[in-house]
JSON list of C-alpha atoms in Angstrom, two decimals:
[
{"chain": "A", "resi": 1, "resn": "UNK", "atom": "CA", "xyz": [57.22, 102.78, 54.68]},
{"chain": "A", "resi": 2, "resn": "UNK", "atom": "CA", "xyz": [54.30, 103.71, 52.50]},
{"chain": "A", "resi": 3, "resn": "UNK", "atom": "CA", "xyz": [54.32, 102.18, 49.00]},
{"chain": "A", "resi": 4, "resn": "UNK", "atom": "CA", "xyz": [54.75, 105.53, 47.21]},
{"chain": "A", "resi": 5, "resn": "UNK", "atom": "CA", "xyz": [57.52, 106.62, 49.52]},
{"chain": "A", "resi": 6, "resn": "UNK", "atom": "CA", "xyz": [59.31, 103.26, 49.16]},
{"chain": "A", "resi": 7, "resn": "UNK", "atom": "CA", "xyz": [59.34, 103.51, 45.37]},
{"chain": "A", "resi": 8, "resn": "UNK", "atom": "CA", "xyz": [60.67, 107.07, 45.43]},
{"chain": "A", "resi": 9, "resn": "UNK", "atom": "CA", "xyz": [63.28, 106.19, 48.06]},
{"chain": "A", "resi": 10, "resn": "UNK", "atom": "CA", "xyz": [64.46, 103.10, 46.18]},
{"chain": "A", "resi": 11, "resn": "UNK", "atom": "CA", "xyz": [64.66, 104.88, 42.85]},
{"chain": "A", "resi": 12, "resn": "UNK", "atom": "CA", "xyz": [66.44, 107.80, 44.43]},
{"chain": "A", "resi": 13, "resn": "UNK", "atom": "CA", "xyz": [68.93, 105.50, 46.21]},
{"chain": "A", "resi": 14, "resn": "UNK", "atom": "CA", "xyz": [69.82, 103.74, 42.96]},
{"chain": "A", "resi": 15, "resn": "UNK", "atom": "CA", "xyz": [70.32, 107.05, 41.14]},
{"chain": "A", "resi": 16, "resn": "UNK", "atom": "CA", "xyz": [72.46, 108.56, 43.90]},
{"chain": "A", "resi": 17, "resn": "UNK", "atom": "CA", "xyz": [74.50, 105.34, 44.21]},
{"chain": "A", "resi": 18, "resn": "UNK", "atom": "CA", "xyz": [75.29, 105.31, 40.50]},
{"chain": "A", "resi": 19, "resn": "UNK", "atom": "CA", "xyz": [76.28, 108.98, 40.60]},
{"chain": "A", "resi": 20, "resn": "UNK", "atom": "CA", "xyz": [78.45, 108.41, 43.67]},
{"chain": "A", "resi": 21, "resn": "UNK", "atom": "CA", "xyz": [80.18, 105.43, 42.08]},
{"chain": "A", "resi": 22, "resn": "UNK", "atom": "CA", "xyz": [80.97, 107.39, 38.93]},
{"chain": "A", "resi": 23, "resn": "UNK", "atom": "CA", "xyz": [82.15, 110.41, 40.90]},
{"chain": "A", "resi": 24, "resn": "UNK", "atom": "CA", "xyz": [84.40, 108.21, 43.01]},
{"chain": "A", "resi": 25, "resn": "UNK", "atom": "CA", "xyz": [86.63, 107.54, 40.02]},
{"chain": "A", "resi": 26, "resn": "UNK", "atom": "CA", "xyz": [87.67, 111.19, 39.89]},
{"chain": "A", "resi": 27, "resn": "UNK", "atom": "CA", "xyz": [90.10, 111.51, 42.75]},
{"chain": "A", "resi": 28, "resn": "UNK", "atom": "CA", "xyz": [92.18, 114.45, 43.90]},
{"chain": "A", "resi": 29, "resn": "UNK", "atom": "CA", "xyz": [95.30, 112.42, 43.11]},
{"chain": "A", "resi": 30, "resn": "UNK", "atom": "CA", "xyz": [94.14, 111.89, 39.53]},
{"chain": "A", "resi": 31, "resn": "UNK", "atom": "CA", "xyz": [93.35, 115.58, 39.07]},
{"chain": "A", "resi": 32, "resn": "UNK", "atom": "CA", "xyz": [96.68, 116.56, 40.61]},
{"chain": "A", "resi": 33, "resn": "UNK", "atom": "CA", "xyz": [98.49, 114.24, 38.21]},
{"chain": "A", "resi": 34, "resn": "UNK", "atom": "CA", "xyz": [96.56, 115.72, 35.28]},
{"chain": "A", "resi": 35, "resn": "UNK", "atom": "CA", "xyz": [97.47, 119.30, 36.19]},
{"chain": "A", "resi": 36, "resn": "UNK", "atom": "CA", "xyz": [101.09, 118.34, 36.80]},
{"chain": "A", "resi": 37, "resn": "UNK", "atom": "CA", "xyz": [101.52, 116.36, 33.57]},
{"chain": "A", "resi": 38, "resn": "UNK", "atom": "CA", "xyz": [99.44, 118.52, 31.25]},
{"chain": "A", "resi": 39, "resn": "UNK", "atom": "CA", "xyz": [100.51, 121.97, 32.41]},
{"chain": "A", "resi": 40, "resn": "UNK", "atom": "CA", "xyz": [103.71, 121.28, 34.33]},
{"chain": "A", "resi": 41, "resn": "UNK", "atom": "CA", "xyz": [102.62, 123.20, 37.42]},
{"chain": "A", "resi": 42, "resn": "UNK", "atom": "CA", "xyz": [104.34, 122.67, 40.76]},
{"chain": "A", "resi": 43, "resn": "UNK", "atom": "CA", "xyz": [102.92, 120.85, 43.74]},
{"chain": "A", "resi": 44, "resn": "UNK", "atom": "CA", "xyz": [102.54, 124.15, 45.58]},
{"chain": "A", "resi": 45, "resn": "UNK", "atom": "CA", "xyz": [100.38, 125.61, 42.83]},
{"chain": "A", "resi": 46, "resn": "UNK", "atom": "CA", "xyz": [98.28, 122.45, 42.72]},
{"chain": "A", "resi": 47, "resn": "UNK", "atom": "CA", "xyz": [97.90, 122.62, 46.50]},
{"chain": "A", "resi": 48, "resn": "UNK", "atom": "CA", "xyz": [96.73, 126.23, 46.28]},
{"chain": "A", "resi": 49, "resn": "UNK", "atom": "CA", "xyz": [94.29, 125.25, 43.52]},
{"chain": "A", "resi": 50, "resn": "UNK", "atom": "CA", "xyz": [92.77, 122.53, 45.68]},
{"chain": "A", "resi": 51, "resn": "UNK", "atom": "CA", "xyz": [92.59, 124.86, 48.66]},
{"chain": "A", "resi": 52, "resn": "UNK", "atom": "CA", "xyz": [90.60, 127.25, 46.48]},
{"chain": "A", "resi": 53, "resn": "UNK", "atom": "CA", "xyz": [88.48, 124.33, 45.27]},
{"chain": "A", "resi": 54, "resn": "UNK", "atom": "CA", "xyz": [87.53, 123.35, 48.83]},
{"chain": "A", "resi": 55, "resn": "UNK", "atom": "CA", "xyz": [86.62, 126.97, 49.58]},
{"chain": "A", "resi": 56, "resn": "UNK", "atom": "CA", "xyz": [84.38, 126.96, 46.51]},
{"chain": "A", "resi": 57, "resn": "UNK", "atom": "CA", "xyz": [82.82, 123.70, 47.75]},
{"chain": "A", "resi": 58, "resn": "UNK", "atom": "CA", "xyz": [81.98, 125.36, 51.06]},
{"chain": "A", "resi": 59, "resn": "UNK", "atom": "CA", "xyz": [80.49, 128.37, 49.32]},
{"chain": "A", "resi": 60, "resn": "UNK", "atom": "CA", "xyz": [78.43, 126.09, 47.09]},
{"chain": "A", "resi": 61, "resn": "UNK", "atom": "CA", "xyz": [76.82, 124.47, 50.14]},
{"chain": "A", "resi": 62, "resn": "UNK", "atom": "CA", "xyz": [75.71, 127.90, 51.33]},
{"chain": "A", "resi": 63, "resn": "UNK", "atom": "CA", "xyz": [74.62, 128.95, 47.86]},
{"chain": "A", "resi": 64, "resn": "UNK", "atom": "CA", "xyz": [72.52, 125.82, 47.45]},
{"chain": "A", "resi": 65, "resn": "UNK", "atom": "CA", "xyz": [70.06, 126.89, 50.13]},
{"chain": "A", "resi": 66, "resn": "UNK", "atom": "CA", "xyz": [69.66, 130.32, 48.57]},
{"chain": "A", "resi": 67, "resn": "UNK", "atom": "CA", "xyz": [69.18, 128.86, 45.08]},
{"chain": "A", "resi": 68, "resn": "UNK", "atom": "CA", "xyz": [66.80, 126.10, 46.23]},
{"chain": "A", "resi": 69, "resn": "UNK", "atom": "CA", "xyz": [64.49, 128.71, 47.77]},
{"chain": "A", "resi": 70, "resn": "UNK", "atom": "CA", "xyz": [64.20, 130.38, 44.39]},
{"chain": "A", "resi": 71, "resn": "UNK", "atom": "CA", "xyz": [64.04, 127.48, 41.90]},
{"chain": "A", "resi": 72, "resn": "UNK", "atom": "CA", "xyz": [63.29, 124.39, 44.04]},
{"chain": "A", "resi": 73, "resn": "UNK", "atom": "CA", "xyz": [65.26, 121.42, 45.32]},
{"chain": "A", "resi": 74, "resn": "UNK", "atom": "CA", "xyz": [65.19, 119.24, 42.21]},
{"chain": "A", "resi": 75, "resn": "UNK", "atom": "CA", "xyz": [65.90, 122.13, 39.85]},
{"chain": "A", "resi": 76, "resn": "UNK", "atom": "CA", "xyz": [68.87, 123.13, 42.00]},
{"chain": "A", "resi": 77, "resn": "UNK", "atom": "CA", "xyz": [70.24, 119.59, 41.82]},
{"chain": "A", "resi": 78, "resn": "UNK", "atom": "CA", "xyz": [69.80, 119.31, 38.07]},
{"chain": "A", "resi": 79, "resn": "UNK", "atom": "CA", "xyz": [70.72, 122.82, 36.98]},
{"chain": "A", "resi": 80, "resn": "UNK", "atom": "CA", "xyz": [73.94, 122.86, 38.99]},
{"chain": "A", "resi": 81, "resn": "UNK", "atom": "CA", "xyz": [75.11, 119.27, 38.52]},
{"chain": "A", "resi": 82, "resn": "UNK", "atom": "CA", "xyz": [74.90, 119.21, 34.73]},
{"chain": "A", "resi": 83, "resn": "UNK", "atom": "CA", "xyz": [76.91, 122.44, 34.26]},
{"chain": "A", "resi": 84, "resn": "UNK", "atom": "CA", "xyz": [79.47, 121.25, 36.81]},
{"chain": "A", "resi": 85, "resn": "UNK", "atom": "CA", "xyz": [79.99, 118.07, 34.78]},
{"chain": "A", "resi": 86, "resn": "UNK", "atom": "CA", "xyz": [80.31, 120.06, 31.57]},
{"chain": "A", "resi": 87, "resn": "UNK", "atom": "CA", "xyz": [82.83, 122.41, 33.20]},
{"chain": "A", "resi": 88, "resn": "UNK", "atom": "CA", "xyz": [84.90, 119.41, 34.25]},
{"chain": "A", "resi": 89, "resn": "UNK", "atom": "CA", "xyz": [85.01, 118.19, 30.65]},
{"chain": "A", "resi": 90, "resn": "UNK", "atom": "CA", "xyz": [86.15, 121.61, 29.46]},
{"chain": "A", "resi": 91, "resn": "UNK", "atom": "CA", "xyz": [89.13, 121.50, 31.86]},
{"chain": "A", "resi": 92, "resn": "UNK", "atom": "CA", "xyz": [90.62, 118.74, 29.69]},
{"chain": "A", "resi": 93, "resn": "UNK", "atom": "CA", "xyz": [90.53, 121.00, 26.64]},
{"chain": "A", "resi": 94, "resn": "UNK", "atom": "CA", "xyz": [91.81, 124.18, 28.29]},
{"chain": "A", "resi": 95, "resn": "UNK", "atom": "CA", "xyz": [94.70, 125.80, 26.40]},
{"chain": "A", "resi": 96, "resn": "UNK", "atom": "CA", "xyz": [96.68, 126.71, 29.52]},
{"chain": "A", "resi": 97, "resn": "UNK", "atom": "CA", "xyz": [96.72, 126.23, 33.27]},
{"chain": "A", "resi": 98, "resn": "UNK", "atom": "CA", "xyz": [95.09, 129.56, 34.07]},
{"chain": "A", "resi": 99, "resn": "UNK", "atom": "CA", "xyz": [92.01, 128.77, 31.99]},
{"chain": "A", "resi": 100, "resn": "UNK", "atom": "CA", "xyz": [91.91, 125.20, 33.33]},
{"chain": "A", "resi": 101, "resn": "UNK", "atom": "CA", "xyz": [92.14, 126.48, 36.91]},
{"chain": "A", "resi": 102, "resn": "UNK", "atom": "CA", "xyz": [89.29, 128.96, 36.44]},
{"chain": "A", "resi": 103, "resn": "UNK", "atom": "CA", "xyz": [87.10, 126.28, 34.82]},
{"chain": "A", "resi": 104, "resn": "UNK", "atom": "CA", "xyz": [87.94, 123.85, 37.61]},
{"chain": "A", "resi": 105, "resn": "UNK", "atom": "CA", "xyz": [87.15, 126.41, 40.33]},
{"chain": "A", "resi": 106, "resn": "UNK", "atom": "CA", "xyz": [83.85, 127.27, 38.65]},
{"chain": "A", "resi": 107, "resn": "UNK", "atom": "CA", "xyz": [83.05, 123.57, 38.58]},
{"chain": "A", "resi": 108, "resn": "UNK", "atom": "CA", "xyz": [83.88, 123.22, 42.25]},
{"chain": "A", "resi": 109, "resn": "UNK", "atom": "CA", "xyz": [81.54, 126.11, 43.00]},
{"chain": "A", "resi": 110, "resn": "UNK", "atom": "CA", "xyz": [78.63, 124.14, 41.52]},
{"chain": "A", "resi": 111, "resn": "UNK", "atom": "CA", "xyz": [79.43, 120.49, 42.18]},
{"chain": "A", "resi": 112, "resn": "UNK", "atom": "CA", "xyz": [78.43, 120.35, 45.85]},
{"chain": "A", "resi": 113, "resn": "UNK", "atom": "CA", "xyz": [75.11, 122.16, 45.50]},
{"chain": "A", "resi": 114, "resn": "UNK", "atom": "CA", "xyz": [73.30, 118.88, 45.01]},
{"chain": "A", "resi": 115, "resn": "UNK", "atom": "CA", "xyz": [74.38, 117.50, 48.41]},
{"chain": "A", "resi": 116, "resn": "UNK", "atom": "CA", "xyz": [72.30, 119.65, 50.80]},
{"chain": "A", "resi": 117, "resn": "UNK", "atom": "CA", "xyz": [69.40, 119.82, 48.35]},
{"chain": "A", "resi": 118, "resn": "UNK", "atom": "CA", "xyz": [69.43, 116.03, 47.94]},
{"chain": "A", "resi": 119, "resn": "UNK", "atom": "CA", "xyz": [69.29, 115.58, 51.71]},
{"chain": "A", "resi": 120, "resn": "UNK", "atom": "CA", "xyz": [66.44, 118.09, 51.99]},
{"chain": "A", "resi": 121, "resn": "UNK", "atom": "CA", "xyz": [64.57, 116.34, 49.18]},
{"chain": "A", "resi": 122, "resn": "UNK", "atom": "CA", "xyz": [64.81, 112.97, 50.92]},
{"chain": "A", "resi": 123, "resn": "UNK", "atom": "CA", "xyz": [63.55, 114.51, 54.15]},
{"chain": "A", "resi": 124, "resn": "UNK", "atom": "CA", "xyz": [60.64, 116.06, 52.26]},
{"chain": "A", "resi": 125, "resn": "UNK", "atom": "CA", "xyz": [59.70, 112.79, 50.54]},
{"chain": "A", "resi": 126, "resn": "UNK", "atom": "CA", "xyz": [59.93, 110.43, 53.51]},
{"chain": "A", "resi": 127, "resn": "UNK", "atom": "CA", "xyz": [57.26, 111.00, 56.13]},
{"chain": "A", "resi": 128, "resn": "UNK", "atom": "CA", "xyz": [58.45, 111.40, 59.75]},
{"chain": "A", "resi": 129, "resn": "UNK", "atom": "CA", "xyz": [56.62, 108.24, 60.87]},
{"chain": "A", "resi": 130, "resn": "UNK", "atom": "CA", "xyz": [58.43, 106.27, 58.12]},
{"chain": "A", "resi": 131, "resn": "UNK", "atom": "CA", "xyz": [61.91, 107.45, 59.07]},
{"chain": "A", "resi": 132, "resn": "UNK", "atom": "CA", "xyz": [62.09, 105.49, 62.31]}
]
């Protein structure tokens, strides 16, 4: 690897690892328990909510490419990940399940946009001859 590419790759790996470790603490089981305890919703409703959340995740992957073409890879990562984190915090303060569900689904529509853009960014930074 070239020195500049190595520094960027190492820094990027540390940042992504820290973000992945922190995100790993928020599990589906923990969120399910929160919705059940806080709002008293049934397992079926929680299941439907998570089904909708996974659909929003899929849509966010497609939306990431569209957005990255307009504002760039790094901007897409930053300007979707920060609002998604803020939306997650607001779920805890929602007055009822309906509001919490909408906030959660909005969050899920943004949270995965950094994945394809992050992969594209790494491919753009690392030269083809360095990847082998």
